[in-house]
Every structure is written in structure tokens, then in C-alpha cells.
Amino acid sequence: MRNISGRILTAQAALTGLYLLAIMPRMTGKPDGAPFHKKLFAHRGLHDNNSMAPENSMAAFEKAVEAGYGIELDVQLTKDGVPVVFHDFTLSRMCGVPGLVKDYTFKEIRKFRLLGSDEKIPSFKEFLKMVGGRVPLIVEYKSEDFDMRVCEKVDPMLRRYKGIYCIESFNPLILLWYRRHRPEVMRGQLSDSFIHEPQYRSPIKGASMLPFQFLLANFLSKPDFIAYNHLYEGNISRKLCRKLYKAKAAAWTIQSQEQLSRAAGEFDVFIFDSFIPEGPDRR
């Protein structure tokens, strides 16, 4: 019995060690995270989807800059490889047209309007020009597969940009690309409690997302920060990354002052929408 117990304990210790190695973020050579610490970032700009400044529009971004908030935004590619600022892979919710962003050229995309407003889908180039380094940026790369062209198209623009920024993605391969090609850029792993999302309720889909829910691809991507749905701040991997490994933690998406106050003790960066926050510092 002692031998069996010893083997069990050894196996448990080995599994624990492997788990801690799997979730370990970058530990050395980290970029300076001070420009983001305890800062507020307007989610897809300071938007109101019932107004003339809908999400990820130039009007919403200008409002965020004028208010002194950082900006969190999404970037993906059109059919002809132009980086545009848009969250959904499909166009139906925001533009009322069928198909995916990648099904249309940039010229075709520019014909659409955002939620009935006068606003067009911005190019990433015009977005960067408008912001001009006035506020820090969190740039979320949108990619569901192994195609890294979005990095190859977007990163040269960021290299020329003079302002403060970091990048994040749900796709750990995006972070791996930055780990290999641009290690000086602060990178963040986006994640969520996927099993609570309707599209992952089936046992097979839910099980397939568990490694990402528990940040088990960190060994590959070596993130500098973890951006997690604040409603599930108790995720053990998220907590260990912050408490044990001292990785920064970004909360998304805060939607009330009460949520912001609750998140203040567990997170270091705050991505918000649907209200105007009171503190922490904007810039």
C-alpha cells in the first residue's frame, strides 16, 4: 500500500509540475507594463450602438481620445488583405449584410454603414493616424485558424506607429508569432470560461476549449498579461498567473461602476463599455 500511495503522490506531483509549466507566462525580458497599469480602456471605443458613434467607429474612437481613455479595438483582414477595425467575423449584426469580412474587398466593405449610422468600417491605417499616439492602445488580433497573415499585414503599421500599444488575441498562435518575431512587444492571452458560452455547451465543443479556458497554451505563447472575462475571475490558472507568476491581468468587459470596484483587487487593467467610469486613472 505504501508503494501505491507513493506512486500516486509522485504522479500527482508530476502532473502539478507539468500544469504549472504549461500555464507559465513570460518570466524574463518582459516589456514595461507601467503605461497600462490600472488604466481604463474603452472597449471598441467610447461607443453607444444606439447613437451615431457605434462600436469600432472613428466617432467612438475620437470620443475615447477626447475623454482621455485608452482604446481596445479589433483588427482583421479583408479579402484583399487590408487590415480593418471590426470585431465580428460576420457582417450581419453591425452592417445588416450577409457573409464574412474576409469575403469582401476593402472597397466593397467601405460601402457598408455601421448600425444605420453614417460611420464606415475604418481601416487600421486611418485609425492609427487619427489616434496619433494620444492614448495607449490594446490591439486585439482576430484569427480563428493558422493563417498568420494578419500579423504580417498589421505589425508593419505598428512598427511605424509612435504611440504606446500592446497586442492580445484569443489565438495563442498570434502570440507565438509575436514571441518569435517581435518579442519586445507586450502581448496578452485573451480567455474566457468558454463552457458557459452557448456555442460551447455541447460536450465535445466544451471539452475542446478547456485547455484554452485554463491557459494551458501559455507554454507556447508566453504571454505578458492575461485578459480574462472578469465574471470568472476565480479561474485557478488566471489567479496563479497573477499571484504566482506576477503576470498582469486585464479585465473584460466591465459594464458598471460596481463591477469596476469589484475587479480592482483582482485585475490591473480595465476594459469597459456601457458606462462612464469613475477612476482609476484614465491616462
C-alpha positions as MATLAB code, in Angstrom:
seq = 'MRNISGRILTAQAALTGLYLLAIMPRMTGKPDGAPFHKKLFAHRGLHDNNSMAPENSMAAFEKAVEAGYGIELDVQLTKDGVPVVFHDFTLSRMCGVPGLVKDYTFKEIRKFRLLGSDEKIPSFKEFLKMVGGRVPLIVEYKSEDFDMRVCEKVDPMLRRYKGIYCIESFNPLILLWYRRHRPEVMRGQLSDSFIHEPQYRSPIKGASMLPFQFLLANFLSKPDFIAYNHLYEGNISRKLCRKLYKAKAAAWTIQSQEQLSRAAGEFDVFIFDSFIPEGPDRR';
ca = [
       0.000    0.000    0.000;
       2.854    2.368    0.797;
       4.333    1.811   -2.654;
       0.974    2.513   -4.286;
       0.472    5.660   -2.200;
       3.978    6.809   -3.036;
       3.399    6.307   -6.727;
       0.136    8.229   -6.558;
       1.825   11.117   -4.779;
       4.672   11.087   -7.296;
       2.210   11.119  -10.182;
       0.253   13.963   -8.581;
       3.426   15.967   -8.080;
       4.489   15.364  -11.684;
       1.094   16.412  -13.048;
       1.101   19.520  -10.876;
       4.556   20.404  -12.130;
       3.522   19.927  -15.754;
       0.429   22.060  -15.193;
       2.449   24.882  -13.639;
       4.891   24.751  -16.553;
       2.030   24.781  -19.071;
       0.427   27.953  -17.676;
       3.692   29.789  -17.024;
       3.755   33.186  -18.786;
       6.886   35.025  -19.880;
       9.175   35.357  -16.872;
      12.215   37.221  -18.235;
      12.799   40.025  -20.702;
       9.326   41.462  -20.193;
       8.366   44.803  -21.769;
       7.480   47.641  -19.411;
       3.836   47.281  -18.397;
       3.696   50.548  -16.444;
       1.841   52.513  -19.176;
      -1.080   50.081  -18.817;
      -1.153   49.574  -15.045;
      -4.552   50.460  -13.504;
      -5.616   52.190  -16.710;
      -9.078   52.311  -18.264;
      -9.613   51.239  -21.870;
     -12.775   51.965  -23.821;
     -13.962   48.690  -25.362;
     -14.238   49.237  -29.136;
     -14.060   52.950  -28.439;
     -16.354   55.084  -26.292;
     -19.371   53.832  -28.174;
     -23.139   53.664  -27.978;
     -24.684   51.334  -30.532;
     -27.908   53.335  -30.420;
     -26.113   56.512  -31.435;
     -24.083   57.898  -34.306;
     -20.928   56.597  -32.598;
     -21.295   52.787  -32.730;
     -18.605   50.316  -31.708;
     -15.288   50.316  -33.561;
     -16.184   53.517  -35.409;
     -13.998   56.554  -35.907;
     -16.558   58.619  -33.981;
     -16.341   56.259  -30.986;
     -12.555   56.302  -31.081;
     -12.423   60.086  -31.223;
     -14.755   60.281  -28.227;
     -12.473   57.946  -26.268;
      -9.423   60.047  -27.104;
     -11.197   63.270  -26.131;
     -12.239   61.710  -22.804;
      -8.676   60.532  -22.140;
      -9.352   56.794  -22.168;
      -7.148   54.172  -23.710;
      -8.722   52.221  -26.561;
      -9.229   48.489  -27.029;
     -10.009   47.583  -30.636;
     -10.222   44.636  -33.015;
      -8.368   44.141  -36.285;
      -8.796   41.606  -39.088;
      -8.221   41.379  -42.841;
     -10.479   41.942  -45.825;
     -10.443   39.682  -48.879;
      -7.659   41.762  -50.431;
      -5.589   41.809  -47.239;
      -6.401   45.283  -45.906;
      -6.450   45.497  -42.077;
      -9.798   46.862  -40.869;
     -11.133   47.617  -37.399;
     -14.090   45.292  -36.838;
     -14.995   42.776  -34.145;
     -17.309   40.138  -35.622;
     -16.135   37.783  -38.331;
     -19.599   38.153  -39.892;
     -21.125   41.423  -41.107;
     -24.773   40.743  -40.299;
     -25.007   42.245  -36.789;
     -23.216   45.508  -37.489;
     -23.927   46.085  -41.182;
     -27.013   44.022  -41.973;
     -25.365   42.215  -44.881;
     -24.516   38.513  -45.304;
     -21.070   36.979  -45.358;
     -17.743   37.381  -43.616;
     -15.372   40.327  -43.532;
     -12.849   38.209  -45.424;
     -15.389   37.672  -48.237;
     -15.264   41.344  -49.266;
     -12.562   43.643  -50.590;
     -11.815   46.852  -48.734;
     -13.565   48.868  -51.451;
     -16.681   46.740  -51.014;
     -16.504   46.900  -47.213;
     -16.442   50.706  -47.303;
     -19.897   50.788  -48.862;
     -21.456   49.433  -45.669;
     -22.570   51.544  -42.694;
     -22.367   50.616  -39.023;
     -25.779   50.071  -37.402;
     -27.553   52.601  -39.586;
     -25.162   55.426  -38.701;
     -23.044   57.458  -41.094;
     -19.946   55.603  -39.871;
     -17.976   53.262  -42.139;
     -15.742   50.355  -41.156;
     -12.370   52.045  -40.525;
      -9.094   50.843  -41.915;
      -6.466   50.206  -39.266;
      -4.227   52.710  -41.028;
      -6.695   55.582  -40.686;
      -7.392   54.613  -37.085;
      -3.706   54.853  -36.147;
      -3.389   58.172  -37.947;
      -6.369   59.607  -36.069;
      -5.200   58.479  -32.620;
      -1.664   59.637  -33.294;
      -0.213   58.391  -30.026;
      -2.572   60.411  -27.834;
      -3.765   57.414  -25.781;
      -2.463   53.848  -25.265;
      -3.932   51.038  -27.361;
      -4.800   47.380  -26.826;
      -4.938   45.827  -30.295;
      -6.845   42.547  -30.484;
      -5.909   40.348  -33.416;
      -8.855   38.400  -34.830;
      -7.888   34.988  -36.213;
      -9.577   31.605  -35.868;
      -7.060   29.448  -37.675;
      -3.390   29.016  -38.552;
      -3.304   31.916  -41.025;
      -0.862   34.489  -39.645;
      -1.213   36.983  -42.493;
      -2.995   39.361  -40.139;
       0.276   39.677  -38.173;
       2.282   40.180  -41.344;
      -0.069   42.949  -42.507;
      -0.755   44.727  -39.219;
       2.618   44.586  -37.493;
       4.480   46.769  -40.038;
       1.933   49.502  -39.297;
       2.537   49.136  -35.574;
       6.304   49.268  -36.115;
       5.882   52.718  -37.659;
       3.399   53.884  -35.040;
       4.870   56.234  -32.437;
       2.338   55.690  -29.664;
       2.059   53.180  -26.816;
       0.384   49.867  -27.605;
       0.215   46.185  -26.773;
      -1.405   43.273  -28.583;
      -3.746   40.492  -27.480;
      -5.618   37.571  -29.022;
      -7.678   34.518  -28.166;
      -5.494   32.642  -30.641;
      -2.218   31.598  -28.936;
      -0.589   31.262  -32.358;
      -0.821   35.037  -32.766;
       1.135   35.419  -29.533;
       3.609   32.789  -30.679;
       4.183   34.840  -33.843;
       4.967   37.869  -31.675;
       7.144   35.793  -29.390;
       9.254   34.780  -32.391;
       9.236   37.961  -34.468;
       8.574   40.859  -32.067;
       9.487   39.831  -28.518;
       9.794   43.471  -27.462;
       6.023   43.976  -27.863;
       3.842   43.360  -24.821;
       1.446   40.509  -25.628;
      -1.664   39.240  -23.874;
      -3.600   35.985  -23.913;
      -7.354   36.515  -24.094;
      -9.511   33.862  -22.479;
     -12.916   33.135  -21.009;
     -14.874   30.468  -19.175;
     -15.878   29.019  -22.524;
     -18.079   26.260  -21.122;
     -20.537   28.954  -20.015;
     -20.909   30.261  -23.580;
     -23.859   28.914  -25.647;
     -21.725   27.934  -28.649;
     -19.599   25.623  -26.466;
     -22.365   23.906  -24.490;
     -22.030   20.573  -26.298;
     -19.670   18.125  -24.521;
     -17.282   17.875  -27.474;
     -17.001   21.619  -28.091;
     -16.785   22.357  -24.388;
     -14.013   19.816  -23.877;
     -12.082   21.181  -26.857;
     -11.963   24.639  -25.253;
     -10.912   23.574  -21.757;
      -7.153   23.822  -22.484;
      -7.664   27.437  -23.556;
     -10.025   28.207  -20.684;
      -7.300   27.090  -18.281;
      -4.469   28.780  -20.209;
      -2.618   25.564  -20.976;
      -1.159   27.024  -24.176;
       0.836   29.622  -22.243;
       3.904   27.394  -22.571;
       3.716   28.120  -26.287;
       2.693   31.775  -26.378;
       4.387   33.021  -23.173;
       2.052   35.986  -22.630;
       2.951   39.058  -20.606;
      -0.614   39.523  -19.398;
      -3.839   37.559  -19.199;
      -7.037   39.260  -20.389;
      -9.924   37.353  -18.820;
     -13.686   37.719  -18.551;
     -13.996   39.408  -15.162;
     -17.153   37.418  -14.347;
     -14.927   34.339  -13.988;
     -12.016   35.903  -12.130;
     -11.846   32.826   -9.901;
     -10.332   30.677  -12.669;
      -7.394   28.975  -10.953;
      -4.994   29.366  -13.880;
      -5.750   33.073  -14.176;
      -5.184   33.574  -10.462;
      -1.922   31.631  -10.469;
      -0.585   33.616  -13.417;
      -1.143   36.827  -11.478;
      -0.325   35.733   -7.926;
       2.438   33.183   -8.508;
       3.996   34.384  -11.753;
       3.202   38.113  -11.360;
       1.705   38.463  -14.840;
      -0.527   41.484  -15.366;
      -4.265   40.798  -15.502;
      -6.715   42.678  -17.733;
     -10.454   42.551  -17.016;
     -13.026   42.498  -19.783;
     -15.670   43.723  -20.229;
     -16.547   45.881  -17.205;
     -20.069   47.302  -17.570;
     -20.771   49.172  -14.338;
     -19.040   51.093  -11.578;
     -19.881   48.252   -9.194;
     -18.143   45.725  -11.443;
     -15.142   48.030  -11.721;
     -14.866   48.313   -7.945;
     -15.059   44.534   -7.550;
     -12.454   43.919  -10.236;
      -9.975   46.418   -8.795;
      -8.450   43.887   -6.394;
      -8.045   41.071   -8.922;
      -7.032   42.907  -12.091;
      -4.512   45.518  -13.186;
      -6.055   46.799  -16.435;
      -9.738   47.516  -17.068;
     -11.578   47.281  -20.397;
     -15.062   48.796  -20.127;
     -18.156   49.768  -22.044;
     -21.811   50.784  -21.425;
     -20.956   53.347  -18.711;
     -18.561   56.172  -17.858;
     -16.182   55.035  -15.095;
     -15.004   56.970  -12.071;
     -11.271   56.178  -11.665;
      -8.747   54.546  -11.752;
      -6.569   56.855  -13.829;
      -7.583   57.358  -17.424;
      -4.183   58.089  -18.926;
];
